[in-house]
Amino acid sequence: MKIFTGSLLLFFVVTVSAQPDRWQQRIKYIMDIKVDAAANQFTGTQKIDYWNNSPDTLTRVFFHLYWNAFQPNSMMDVRSRELGKILVGVNKKGEDVYDWDSRVKDRIKNLKPDEIGYQKVKYVKVNGVEQPLIEHETILEVKLLKPIAPKSKSSFDVAFEAQVPKQVRRSGRDNAEGIRFSMSQWYPKMAEYDYQGWNANPYVAREFYGVWGDFDVNITIDKKYMLAGSGTLQNAAEVGYGYQPDGVQVHHTAGANLTWKFKADNVHDFVWAADTAYTMIKRQPANGPLIYVVYKKADSTETSWKKMADFVEKAYPYMAKTFGAYPYKNYSFIQGGDGGMEYPMATLIKSYSIGTAVHEWMHSWYQGLMGTNESLYPWMDEGFTSYAESRVVGYINQDSGFWYQKDYEGYFALAKSPREEPMSTHSDHYNTNYAYSKAAYNKGAVFLAQLGYIVGDKKLDEILLDYYNQWRFKHPNPNDFIRVAEKASGMELDWYKEYWVNTTRTIDFALGDVNFEEGKSKIVIKRSGGMPMPLDVLITYKDGKKELHYIPLNLMYGSKAQEDSSAAFIQHPEWKWTDTEYSFEIPYGVTNIKEINIDPSMRLADINRVNNRIVVPGN
């Protein structure tokens, strides 16, 4: 998709009118940041233009102050310590496993004054007038002296100071790999106001939601530091460090500092990182963005970082074909943070793991472009991204196995545990970290893979591209995705969302009796699980012939097309969801049958697959 860099008004007309009955706010940040690297502190000013495209009059606005979470007895600290008391299992060594976020544990409680994080807003001005401020730890409430009218623009001036916390979760200084600054959630960020109202979620553990906008960010720091971040560097010839085009002479400004000028249009967040030992690899996929891989230089890891860079370059054409084109000029993999964490146009990544790299880049589609509300629907980002990771890595490596096996195994473990909660649970309000992660990542990934079982994988591919084309830059919710799937497949699919997302009911089918009467065999299938589904039943005969018997579900009001040409395709009457048993006949005796198998493709998330297959004795 073309990114509009000209008239902002033109951008509004194009994007807002294209939305199906969905307005959204718009923002522009101009930020000037001065970093005192030795003190781990910085000051900043923001000039913010904010468009209230809603039909509502706003009497207050909210800002996120994420780093205030990194202080003893913060909500993040207390929540981590409370969850850490919950016993969730036993490891292979026979040791008890508690529900810690292993990256946080009780580390925040032990931070010293020069190790805590903070973001202190000095003032928020509107038309030169300071507005009343109320701080709620990680949320700043701004009481507006003059309300913002519907369909109007307002301008804010903000001044703030911050201390970079010792790295605990995602952001901070001096992480385990020695990266000096991992700067995510680092600035006062306007909370999103949408059709559901203000989304001023305190920073307790999970993910993020933001307003689409444009960022001009100028960062002044000791010139010994190399930076990487969201956006496109505007003064590469002045900065150097490998960003300059080939053959361009770098001219550093006088003095001890450099100012790095980044610009990012049509994104909902901005991340950067800095270190004195960073180096860079560049890759340019065919018809794709310029890729920067920025990492701490070490001879022992050089080959591994290059392999990772080669892999993502190779993977991009398949990613674009399957999920839609990446629309920005560049993307940066930046060593930093505590594992892998996605942001628009960049990710913080702990190491050169290929799987993590693909996962984080695929977040550019389901977090960066879709911008789904991750507090409410984390599975639409993490789950879809996990599905995409498994698919991309499996395709590029030409894996012969079932690509999504680990996702299914993770879901099965959750479903068989006493910890499962509906995927509609708010991210921060799951009772355990275990339930959140298994639901958001694994069950969310199974949602897509199993949708391919319901509508057919070719139709799923059509759905994925339709979703990209219709909903990028528009904050879709689960109903929006299901409507895309329904229109592409010609099926009704609301039942699938309701069962899979809003309940914890499981799928469990079993082959019953196979009875032979008067030259025919009657095959009985029983449903003991609480969730109805359509079924594929493969019958393999002794002579090698195969038949795929397809039983649509009545709630679908439709059926999928034949997927596998190696077996004859036979469609049966629909299975009514109120019935717990179904049977059909074949014109052959039992002695002709070699094997009967429910769901040979393994895409049905049946929690007890032991009773899904019958091998006729003697065959």
Coordinates of C-alpha atoms in Angstrom, one line a residue:
M1 CA 0.0 0.0 0.0
K2 CA 1.2 3.5 -0.8
I3 CA 1.9 5.6 2.3
F4 CA 0.6 9.1 1.8
T5 CA 3.3 11.7 2.6
G6 CA 1.6 14.7 1.1
S7 CA -1.6 16.4 2.2
L8 CA -2.7 15.1 5.6
L9 CA -6.3 16.2 4.6
L10 CA -6.1 13.9 1.6
F11 CA -5.0 11.0 3.8
F12 CA -8.1 11.5 6.0
V13 CA -10.4 11.5 3.1
V14 CA -8.9 8.3 1.6
T15 CA -8.6 6.3 4.8
V16 CA -11.6 7.4 6.8
S17 CA -14.1 7.1 3.9
A18 CA -12.8 3.6 3.2
Q19 CA -13.6 2.3 6.6
P20 CA -16.8 0.4 7.0
D21 CA -18.7 2.6 9.5
R22 CA -15.7 3.2 11.7
W23 CA -14.2 6.6 12.6
Q24 CA -10.9 6.8 14.3
Q25 CA -8.7 9.5 15.8
R26 CA -5.5 10.9 14.3
I27 CA -2.3 12.3 15.9
K28 CA 1.0 13.9 14.9
Y29 CA 4.0 14.1 17.2
I30 CA 7.0 16.3 16.8
M31 CA 9.5 15.4 19.6
D32 CA 12.9 16.8 20.5
I33 CA 14.8 14.6 22.9
K34 CA 18.1 15.3 24.7
V35 CA 19.8 12.3 26.3
D36 CA 22.2 12.4 29.2
A37 CA 23.6 8.9 28.6
A38 CA 25.9 8.9 31.6
A39 CA 23.0 9.7 34.0
N40 CA 20.5 7.4 32.2
Q41 CA 18.1 10.3 31.9
F42 CA 16.7 12.5 29.2
T43 CA 14.4 15.4 28.7
G44 CA 11.9 15.9 25.9
T45 CA 9.3 18.2 24.4
Q46 CA 6.3 17.2 22.3
K47 CA 4.2 19.3 19.9
I48 CA 1.1 17.3 19.3
D49 CA -1.7 17.8 16.8
Y50 CA -4.8 15.7 17.7
W51 CA -7.8 15.2 15.5
N52 CA -11.0 14.3 17.2
N53 CA -12.8 12.5 14.4
S54 CA -15.3 11.1 16.8
P55 CA -18.9 12.3 17.2
D56 CA -18.2 13.0 20.9
T57 CA -17.0 16.0 22.9
L58 CA -13.9 15.2 24.9
T59 CA -13.6 16.8 28.3
R60 CA -10.4 15.0 29.1
V61 CA -7.6 13.0 27.4
F62 CA -5.2 10.4 28.8
F63 CA -1.5 9.7 28.3
H64 CA 0.4 6.5 29.0
L65 CA 3.5 6.9 31.3
Y66 CA 4.7 3.3 31.0
W67 CA 8.0 3.6 32.8
N68 CA 6.3 4.5 36.1
A69 CA 5.6 0.8 36.3
F70 CA 9.3 0.1 37.1
Q71 CA 9.1 1.3 40.7
P72 CA 8.7 -0.8 43.8
N73 CA 5.1 -1.6 44.7
S74 CA 3.8 -0.5 41.3
M75 CA 0.9 -2.5 39.9
M76 CA 3.3 -4.4 37.6
D77 CA 5.5 -5.3 40.6
V78 CA 2.5 -6.3 42.9
R79 CA 0.8 -8.3 40.1
S80 CA 4.0 -10.2 39.2
R81 CA 4.7 -11.2 42.8
E82 CA 1.1 -12.3 43.4
L83 CA 1.0 -14.5 40.3
G84 CA 4.3 -15.9 41.3
K85 CA 2.7 -17.5 44.3
I86 CA 0.5 -19.7 42.1
L87 CA 1.6 -23.3 41.5
V88 CA 0.9 -24.2 37.9
G89 CA 2.8 -27.5 37.4
V90 CA 5.9 -29.6 37.8
N91 CA 8.9 -29.5 35.4
K92 CA 10.8 -32.5 34.0
K93 CA 13.1 -32.5 37.0
G94 CA 10.1 -32.9 39.4
E95 CA 10.4 -29.3 40.6
D96 CA 7.4 -27.1 41.3
V97 CA 6.7 -24.5 38.7
Y98 CA 5.1 -21.2 39.8
D99 CA 3.3 -18.7 37.6
W100 CA 6.1 -16.1 37.5
D101 CA 6.7 -13.9 34.5
S102 CA 10.3 -15.1 34.6
R103 CA 11.5 -11.8 33.2
V104 CA 9.9 -9.7 36.0
K105 CA 9.6 -11.9 39.1
D106 CA 10.3 -9.7 42.1
R107 CA 13.0 -7.6 40.4
I108 CA 11.0 -4.4 40.4
K109 CA 10.7 -4.5 44.2
N110 CA 14.5 -4.5 44.5
L111 CA 15.3 -1.5 42.2
K112 CA 17.3 1.3 43.7
P113 CA 16.5 5.0 43.2
D114 CA 19.0 5.3 40.3
E115 CA 17.6 2.0 38.7
I116 CA 13.9 2.8 38.7
G117 CA 12.1 4.2 35.7
Y118 CA 10.0 7.3 35.7
Q119 CA 8.3 9.7 33.3
K120 CA 7.4 13.0 34.8
V121 CA 5.3 15.4 32.8
K122 CA 6.2 19.0 33.7
Y123 CA 3.2 20.4 31.9
V124 CA 0.5 19.9 29.2
K125 CA -0.5 23.1 27.5
V126 CA -3.3 23.9 25.2
N127 CA -3.0 27.2 23.4
G128 CA -0.3 28.2 25.9
V129 CA -2.5 27.4 28.9
E130 CA -1.5 24.7 31.4
Q131 CA -4.1 22.0 31.9
P132 CA -4.9 20.3 35.3
L133 CA -3.1 16.9 35.6
I134 CA -3.9 13.8 37.6
E135 CA -1.4 11.0 37.7
H136 CA -2.7 7.5 38.1
E137 CA 0.8 5.8 38.2
T138 CA 1.1 4.7 34.5
I139 CA -1.8 6.8 33.3
L140 CA -1.9 10.6 33.2
E141 CA -5.3 12.2 33.1
V142 CA -5.5 15.7 31.6
K143 CA -8.6 17.6 32.6
L144 CA -9.3 19.9 29.6
L145 CA -10.2 23.5 30.5
K146 CA -11.9 23.7 27.1
P147 CA -13.4 20.5 25.7
I148 CA -12.4 19.2 22.3
A149 CA -15.4 19.4 20.0
P150 CA -16.3 16.6 17.6
K151 CA -14.7 16.7 14.2
S152 CA -12.1 19.2 15.3
K153 CA -8.3 19.5 15.8
S154 CA -6.5 20.5 18.9
S155 CA -2.8 21.1 19.7
F156 CA -0.9 20.3 22.8
D157 CA 2.6 21.2 24.1
V158 CA 4.1 18.7 26.5
A159 CA 7.4 18.8 28.4
F160 CA 8.7 15.8 30.3
E161 CA 11.7 14.2 31.9
A162 CA 12.5 10.6 32.3
Q163 CA 14.9 8.1 33.9
V164 CA 15.6 4.9 31.9
P165 CA 14.9 2.0 34.2
K166 CA 17.3 -0.9 34.6
Q167 CA 16.0 -3.3 32.1
V168 CA 13.3 -5.5 33.6
R169 CA 10.6 -6.0 31.0
R170 CA 10.9 -5.0 27.3
S171 CA 12.5 -1.6 27.8
G172 CA 15.3 -0.1 29.8
R173 CA 19.1 0.1 30.1
D174 CA 21.9 -2.5 30.3
N175 CA 20.0 -5.6 29.4
A176 CA 21.3 -9.1 29.7
E177 CA 23.2 -8.9 26.4
G178 CA 24.8 -5.6 27.4
I179 CA 22.7 -3.3 25.1
R180 CA 22.9 0.1 26.6
F181 CA 19.5 1.5 25.9
S182 CA 16.3 -0.3 24.7
M183 CA 13.9 2.6 24.4
S184 CA 10.3 1.3 24.1
Q185 CA 7.3 2.9 25.8
W186 CA 9.6 5.8 26.5
Y187 CA 7.5 8.9 25.8
P188 CA 4.1 10.2 27.0
K189 CA 1.8 8.5 24.6
M190 CA -1.7 9.6 23.9
A191 CA -4.2 6.8 24.8
E192 CA -6.6 5.7 22.1
Y193 CA -10.2 6.9 22.1
D194 CA -12.4 4.7 19.8
Y195 CA -15.9 3.5 19.3
Q196 CA -15.7 1.8 22.7
G197 CA -14.5 5.0 24.5
W198 CA -11.1 5.6 26.2
N199 CA -8.6 2.8 26.3
A200 CA -6.6 4.0 29.2
N201 CA -5.2 0.7 30.4
P202 CA -2.7 0.8 33.2
Y203 CA 0.6 -0.8 32.3
V204 CA 0.5 -4.1 34.3
A205 CA 2.0 -6.7 32.0
R206 CA 0.7 -7.0 28.5
E207 CA 0.4 -5.3 25.1
F208 CA -0.4 -2.0 23.6
Y209 CA -2.9 0.1 21.6
G210 CA -2.3 3.4 20.0
V211 CA -3.6 6.2 17.8
W212 CA -2.6 6.2 14.1
G213 CA -0.3 9.1 13.4
D214 CA 2.9 10.6 12.1
F215 CA 6.1 10.9 14.2
D216 CA 9.0 13.4 13.7
V217 CA 11.5 12.4 16.4
N218 CA 14.9 14.2 16.9
I219 CA 17.2 12.5 19.4
T220 CA 20.4 14.2 20.6
I221 CA 22.9 11.9 22.2
D222 CA 26.6 11.3 22.7
K223 CA 28.0 10.7 19.2
K224 CA 29.7 7.5 20.4
Y225 CA 26.2 5.9 20.2
M226 CA 24.7 4.2 17.2
L227 CA 20.9 4.3 17.0
A228 CA 18.2 2.3 15.3
G229 CA 14.5 2.7 15.5
S230 CA 11.1 3.0 14.0
G231 CA 10.8 5.2 10.9
T232 CA 13.3 6.3 8.3
L233 CA 16.5 8.2 9.2
Q234 CA 16.4 11.7 7.6
N235 CA 20.0 12.8 8.0
A236 CA 22.0 9.7 7.2
A237 CA 24.8 11.6 5.6
E238 CA 25.3 13.6 8.8
V239 CA 25.0 10.6 11.1
G240 CA 26.8 7.8 9.2
Y241 CA 27.2 4.5 11.0
G242 CA 26.3 2.6 7.8
Y243 CA 23.0 4.4 7.1
Q244 CA 24.5 6.6 4.5
P245 CA 24.1 5.6 0.8
D246 CA 27.1 4.0 -0.8
G247 CA 29.7 6.5 -1.8
V248 CA 28.3 9.3 0.4
Q249 CA 30.9 11.1 2.5
V250 CA 29.7 11.5 6.2
H251 CA 30.1 14.9 7.7
H252 CA 29.6 14.8 11.5
T253 CA 28.6 18.0 13.2
A254 CA 31.1 19.6 15.7
G255 CA 30.8 18.8 19.3
A256 CA 30.3 15.7 21.5
N257 CA 26.7 14.9 20.4
L258 CA 24.8 14.0 17.3
T259 CA 21.1 14.6 16.6
W260 CA 19.4 11.6 14.9
K261 CA 16.3 12.6 12.9
F262 CA 13.7 9.9 12.4
K263 CA 10.4 10.2 10.5
A264 CA 7.6 7.6 10.6
D265 CA 4.3 8.2 9.0
N266 CA 1.0 6.3 9.6
V267 CA 2.2 4.3 12.6
H268 CA 0.9 4.0 16.2
D269 CA 4.1 3.9 18.2
F270 CA 7.8 4.6 18.0
V271 CA 10.8 2.6 19.4
W272 CA 14.6 3.2 19.4
A273 CA 17.7 1.7 20.8
A274 CA 21.3 2.8 21.2
D275 CA 24.7 1.2 21.9
T276 CA 28.3 2.1 21.4
A277 CA 29.1 -1.4 19.9
Y278 CA 26.3 -1.7 17.4
T279 CA 27.0 -2.7 13.9
M280 CA 24.7 -3.2 10.9
I281 CA 23.8 -5.7 8.2
K282 CA 21.6 -4.5 5.3
R283 CA 19.4 -6.7 3.1
Q284 CA 17.0 -5.7 0.3
P285 CA 14.4 -8.4 -0.6
A286 CA 12.9 -8.3 -4.1
N287 CA 10.1 -5.7 -4.1
G288 CA 10.4 -5.4 -0.4
P289 CA 11.7 -2.9 2.2
L290 CA 15.3 -2.2 3.1
I291 CA 16.1 -4.4 6.1
Y292 CA 18.5 -3.3 8.8
V293 CA 19.8 -5.9 11.3
V294 CA 21.5 -3.9 14.1
Y295 CA 23.3 -5.9 16.8
K296 CA 26.2 -5.8 19.2
K297 CA 29.3 -6.7 17.3
A298 CA 31.0 -9.9 18.4
D299 CA 33.0 -12.3 16.3
S300 CA 31.3 -15.4 17.8
T301 CA 27.8 -14.3 16.7
E302 CA 28.6 -12.6 13.3
T303 CA 27.8 -15.7 11.2
S304 CA 24.5 -16.3 13.0
W305 CA 23.3 -12.8 12.6
K306 CA 24.1 -13.0 8.9
K307 CA 22.1 -16.3 8.6
M308 CA 19.2 -14.6 10.2
A309 CA 19.4 -11.7 7.8
D310 CA 19.6 -14.1 4.9
F311 CA 16.5 -16.0 6.1
V312 CA 14.2 -13.0 6.5
E313 CA 15.3 -11.7 3.1
K314 CA 14.4 -15.0 1.5
A315 CA 11.2 -15.2 3.4
Y316 CA 9.7 -11.8 2.5
P317 CA 8.3 -12.7 -1.0
Y318 CA 6.3 -15.6 0.6
M319 CA 5.2 -13.3 3.4
A320 CA 4.0 -10.6 1.0
K321 CA 2.2 -13.1 -1.2
T322 CA 0.4 -14.8 1.7
F323 CA -0.3 -11.9 4.1
G324 CA 0.0 -8.8 1.9
A325 CA 2.9 -6.4 1.1
Y326 CA 4.8 -4.6 3.8
P327 CA 4.0 -1.0 3.0
Y328 CA 6.9 1.0 4.6
K329 CA 10.4 1.8 3.2
N330 CA 12.4 -0.1 5.8
Y331 CA 12.3 -2.4 8.8
S332 CA 14.8 -2.9 11.6
F333 CA 15.7 -5.9 13.7
I334 CA 17.4 -4.4 16.7
Q335 CA 19.2 -6.3 19.4
G336 CA 17.8 -5.2 22.7
G337 CA 15.0 -5.8 25.2
D338 CA 14.3 -9.1 26.9
G339 CA 13.3 -11.5 24.1
G340 CA 11.4 -10.2 21.2
M341 CA 9.0 -7.3 21.2
E342 CA 7.3 -5.7 18.2
Y343 CA 6.8 -2.1 17.3
P344 CA 5.9 -0.4 14.0
M345 CA 8.8 -0.6 11.5
A346 CA 11.1 -2.2 14.1
T347 CA 11.5 -4.9 16.7
L348 CA 13.7 -5.4 19.8
I349 CA 15.1 -8.9 19.6
K350 CA 17.3 -10.6 22.1
S351 CA 19.3 -12.7 19.7
Y352 CA 19.6 -14.1 16.2
S353 CA 16.8 -16.7 16.6
I354 CA 15.3 -17.1 13.1
G355 CA 11.9 -18.2 14.5
T356 CA 11.8 -15.1 16.8
A357 CA 12.8 -12.8 13.9
V358 CA 10.0 -14.1 11.7
H359 CA 7.5 -13.9 14.5
E360 CA 8.4 -10.3 15.3
W361 CA 8.4 -9.2 11.7
M362 CA 5.0 -10.8 11.2
H363 CA 3.8 -8.6 14.0
S364 CA 4.1 -5.8 11.5
W365 CA 1.0 -7.2 9.9
Y366 CA -1.1 -8.1 12.9
Q367 CA 0.1 -5.4 15.3
G368 CA 1.8 -2.8 13.1
L369 CA -0.8 -2.7 10.3
M370 CA -4.0 -3.9 11.9
G371 CA -3.4 -2.3 15.2
T372 CA -5.9 -4.5 17.0
N373 CA -6.7 -3.6 20.6
E374 CA -4.4 -6.1 22.3
S375 CA -5.8 -5.6 25.7
L376 CA -9.1 -6.9 24.5
Y377 CA -8.1 -9.2 21.7
P378 CA -4.5 -10.3 22.2
W379 CA -5.1 -13.5 20.2
M380 CA -5.8 -11.5 17.1
D381 CA -2.2 -10.3 17.2
E382 CA -0.2 -13.0 19.0
G383 CA -2.2 -15.9 17.7
F384 CA -2.3 -14.8 14.1
T385 CA 1.4 -13.9 14.3
S386 CA 2.2 -17.3 15.7
Y387 CA 0.2 -19.0 12.9
A388 CA 2.1 -16.9 10.4
E389 CA 5.5 -17.7 12.0
S390 CA 4.8 -21.4 11.8
R391 CA 3.7 -21.2 8.2
V392 CA 6.5 -19.0 7.0
V393 CA 9.3 -21.0 8.7
G394 CA 7.7 -24.3 7.6
Y395 CA 7.4 -23.2 4.0
I396 CA 11.0 -21.8 3.7
N397 CA 12.5 -24.8 5.4
Q398 CA 10.3 -27.1 3.3
D399 CA 9.2 -29.0 6.5
S400 CA 7.3 -32.1 5.6
G401 CA 5.5 -32.3 9.0
F402 CA 2.4 -30.5 10.3
W403 CA 3.6 -26.9 10.6
Y404 CA 1.3 -26.0 13.5
Q405 CA 1.9 -29.0 15.7
K406 CA 3.4 -27.0 18.6
D407 CA 0.5 -24.6 18.6
Y408 CA -2.0 -27.4 18.8
E409 CA 0.1 -29.1 21.6
G410 CA 0.1 -25.9 23.5
Y411 CA -3.6 -25.5 23.2
F412 CA -4.3 -29.1 24.2
A413 CA -2.2 -28.7 27.3
L414 CA -4.3 -25.6 28.2
A415 CA -7.6 -27.2 27.4
K416 CA -6.7 -30.3 29.6
S417 CA -5.6 -28.1 32.5
P418 CA -7.9 -26.4 35.1
R419 CA -6.4 -23.0 34.0
E420 CA -8.2 -22.2 30.8
E421 CA -10.3 -19.0 30.5
P422 CA -12.2 -17.7 27.5
M423 CA -10.1 -15.8 24.9
S424 CA -12.4 -12.9 25.4
T425 CA -10.7 -12.2 28.8
H426 CA -8.9 -8.9 29.1
S427 CA -5.1 -9.5 28.7
D428 CA -4.2 -8.1 32.1
H429 CA -7.1 -9.9 33.9
Y430 CA -6.3 -13.5 33.2
N431 CA -5.9 -15.4 36.5
T432 CA -2.5 -16.8 35.4
N433 CA 0.3 -15.9 33.0
Y434 CA 0.0 -19.6 31.8
A435 CA -3.6 -19.2 30.7
Y436 CA -2.9 -15.9 29.0
S437 CA 0.1 -17.1 27.0
K438 CA -1.4 -20.4 25.9
A439 CA -4.7 -18.7 24.9
A440 CA -3.2 -15.7 23.1
Y441 CA -0.4 -17.5 21.3
N442 CA -1.4 -21.2 20.9
K443 CA -5.2 -21.1 20.9
G444 CA -5.1 -18.0 18.8
A445 CA -2.9 -19.7 16.2
V446 CA -5.2 -22.8 16.2
F447 CA -8.1 -20.4 15.5
L448 CA -6.7 -19.7 12.0
A449 CA -5.3 -23.2 11.2
Q450 CA -8.7 -24.7 12.2
L451 CA -10.5 -22.1 10.2
G452 CA -8.7 -23.5 7.2
Y453 CA -10.2 -26.9 8.1
I454 CA -13.7 -25.3 8.1
V455 CA -13.5 -23.3 4.9
G456 CA -10.6 -24.9 3.1
D457 CA -7.0 -23.7 3.1
K458 CA -7.3 -22.0 -0.3
K459 CA -10.2 -20.1 0.9
L460 CA -8.3 -19.2 4.1
D461 CA -5.6 -17.7 2.0
E462 CA -8.2 -15.5 0.3
I463 CA -9.5 -14.5 3.7
L464 CA -6.1 -13.5 4.9
L465 CA -5.5 -11.2 2.0
D466 CA -9.0 -9.8 2.1
Y467 CA -8.5 -9.0 5.8
Y468 CA -5.2 -7.2 5.0
N469 CA -6.8 -5.2 2.2
Q470 CA -10.0 -4.2 4.0
W471 CA -8.8 -3.6 7.6
R472 CA -5.1 -2.4 7.7
F473 CA -4.8 0.9 9.5
K474 CA -8.3 0.5 11.0
H475 CA -8.1 -1.4 14.4
P476 CA -10.3 -4.4 13.5
N477 CA -12.1 -6.5 16.1
P478 CA -13.1 -10.2 16.1
N479 CA -16.5 -9.4 14.4
D480 CA -14.7 -7.6 11.6
F481 CA -12.5 -10.6 10.9
I482 CA -15.4 -13.0 10.9
R483 CA -17.3 -10.9 8.5
V484 CA -14.4 -10.9 6.1
A485 CA -14.2 -14.7 6.4
E486 CA -18.0 -15.1 5.9
K487 CA -18.0 -13.0 2.8
A488 CA -15.1 -14.8 1.3
S489 CA -16.3 -18.3 2.2
G490 CA -20.0 -17.9 1.7
M491 CA -20.5 -19.5 5.1
E492 CA -21.9 -18.3 8.4
L493 CA -19.1 -18.4 10.9
D494 CA -20.3 -16.5 13.9
W495 CA -20.8 -19.8 15.7
Y496 CA -17.1 -20.6 15.4
K497 CA -16.1 -17.3 16.9
E498 CA -18.6 -17.6 19.8
Y499 CA -17.5 -21.2 20.7
W500 CA -13.8 -20.7 20.2
V501 CA -13.3 -17.2 21.6
N502 CA -16.1 -16.7 24.2
T503 CA -16.2 -20.2 25.8
T504 CA -13.7 -22.9 26.8
R505 CA -15.7 -25.7 25.3
T506 CA -13.6 -28.4 23.6
I507 CA -13.9 -30.5 20.5
D508 CA -14.1 -34.3 20.9
F509 CA -15.4 -36.7 18.3
A510 CA -15.1 -40.5 18.3
L511 CA -15.7 -43.2 15.8
G512 CA -18.4 -45.5 17.1
D513 CA -19.6 -48.8 15.7
V514 CA -19.1 -49.9 12.1
N515 CA -22.0 -52.2 11.2
F516 CA -22.4 -54.3 8.1
E517 CA -25.9 -54.9 6.8
E518 CA -27.1 -56.1 3.3
G519 CA -24.0 -55.2 1.4
K520 CA -23.6 -51.8 3.2
S521 CA -21.6 -50.5 6.1
K522 CA -23.0 -48.0 8.6
I523 CA -20.4 -45.8 10.2
V524 CA -21.4 -44.1 13.5
I525 CA -19.7 -40.9 14.8
K526 CA -20.2 -39.6 18.3
R527 CA -19.7 -36.1 19.7
S528 CA -18.8 -36.0 23.4
G529 CA -17.2 -32.5 23.3
G530 CA -19.2 -29.3 23.9
M531 CA -18.3 -27.7 20.5
P532 CA -19.8 -28.8 17.2
M533 CA -17.8 -28.9 14.1
P534 CA -18.0 -30.1 10.5
L535 CA -16.0 -33.3 9.9
D536 CA -13.7 -34.8 7.3
V537 CA -13.7 -38.6 7.5
L538 CA -11.2 -40.5 5.4
I539 CA -11.9 -44.1 4.5
T540 CA -9.0 -46.1 3.0
Y541 CA -9.9 -49.4 1.3
K542 CA -7.8 -52.6 1.0
D543 CA -7.4 -52.0 -2.7
G544 CA -5.8 -48.6 -2.1
K545 CA -8.9 -46.5 -3.0
K546 CA -9.6 -43.5 -0.7
E547 CA -12.8 -41.6 0.0
L548 CA -13.1 -38.3 1.9
H549 CA -16.5 -38.2 3.4
Y550 CA -17.4 -34.6 4.3
I551 CA -20.1 -33.7 6.8
P552 CA -20.9 -30.0 7.0
L553 CA -22.3 -28.4 10.1
N554 CA -25.9 -27.0 9.9
L555 CA -24.8 -23.7 11.5
M556 CA -22.5 -23.0 8.5
Y557 CA -25.3 -22.8 5.9
G558 CA -22.6 -23.7 3.4
S559 CA -19.9 -26.2 2.7
K560 CA -16.2 -26.2 1.6
A561 CA -14.9 -27.4 -1.7
Q562 CA -12.8 -30.5 -2.2
E563 CA -9.2 -29.9 -1.1
D564 CA -7.4 -33.2 -1.7
S565 CA -7.7 -34.7 -5.2
S566 CA -6.1 -38.0 -4.1
A567 CA -9.4 -39.1 -2.5
A568 CA -12.9 -39.2 -3.9
F569 CA -15.0 -36.4 -2.3
I570 CA -18.4 -37.4 -1.0
Q571 CA -20.5 -34.8 0.8
H572 CA -23.2 -35.9 3.2
P573 CA -26.2 -34.1 4.7
E574 CA -25.4 -31.5 7.3
W575 CA -25.0 -32.5 11.0
K576 CA -27.4 -30.6 13.3
W577 CA -25.6 -29.1 16.2
T578 CA -28.2 -30.4 18.7
D579 CA -27.4 -34.0 17.7
T580 CA -24.6 -35.8 19.6
E581 CA -24.5 -38.7 17.1
Y582 CA -24.3 -38.9 13.3
S583 CA -24.1 -41.9 10.9
F584 CA -23.7 -42.5 7.2
E585 CA -23.6 -45.5 5.0
I586 CA -21.1 -46.7 2.3
P587 CA -21.9 -49.4 -0.2
Y588 CA -19.1 -51.7 0.9
G589 CA -18.6 -54.4 3.6
V590 CA -16.3 -54.1 6.6
T591 CA -13.9 -56.5 5.0
N592 CA -13.2 -54.1 2.2
I593 CA -12.2 -51.3 4.6
K594 CA -8.6 -50.9 5.7
E595 CA -8.8 -47.8 7.9
I596 CA -11.2 -45.0 8.9
N597 CA -9.8 -41.7 10.1
I598 CA -11.5 -38.5 11.4
D599 CA -9.5 -35.5 10.3
P600 CA -6.5 -36.9 8.4
S601 CA -5.2 -33.3 8.0
M602 CA -4.8 -32.9 11.8
R603 CA -6.3 -29.4 11.6
L604 CA -9.3 -30.3 13.8
A605 CA -8.4 -29.5 17.5
D606 CA -9.8 -32.7 18.8
I607 CA -8.6 -33.0 22.4
N608 CA -8.7 -36.9 22.3
R609 CA -7.5 -38.1 19.0
V610 CA -7.0 -41.7 20.2
N611 CA -10.6 -42.6 19.2
N612 CA -10.5 -40.8 15.9
R613 CA -9.0 -43.7 14.0
I614 CA -10.0 -47.4 13.4
V615 CA -7.9 -49.9 11.7
V616 CA -9.9 -53.0 10.7
P617 CA -8.3 -56.1 12.1
G618 CA -6.5 -58.2 9.5
N619 CA -6.1 -55.3 7.2

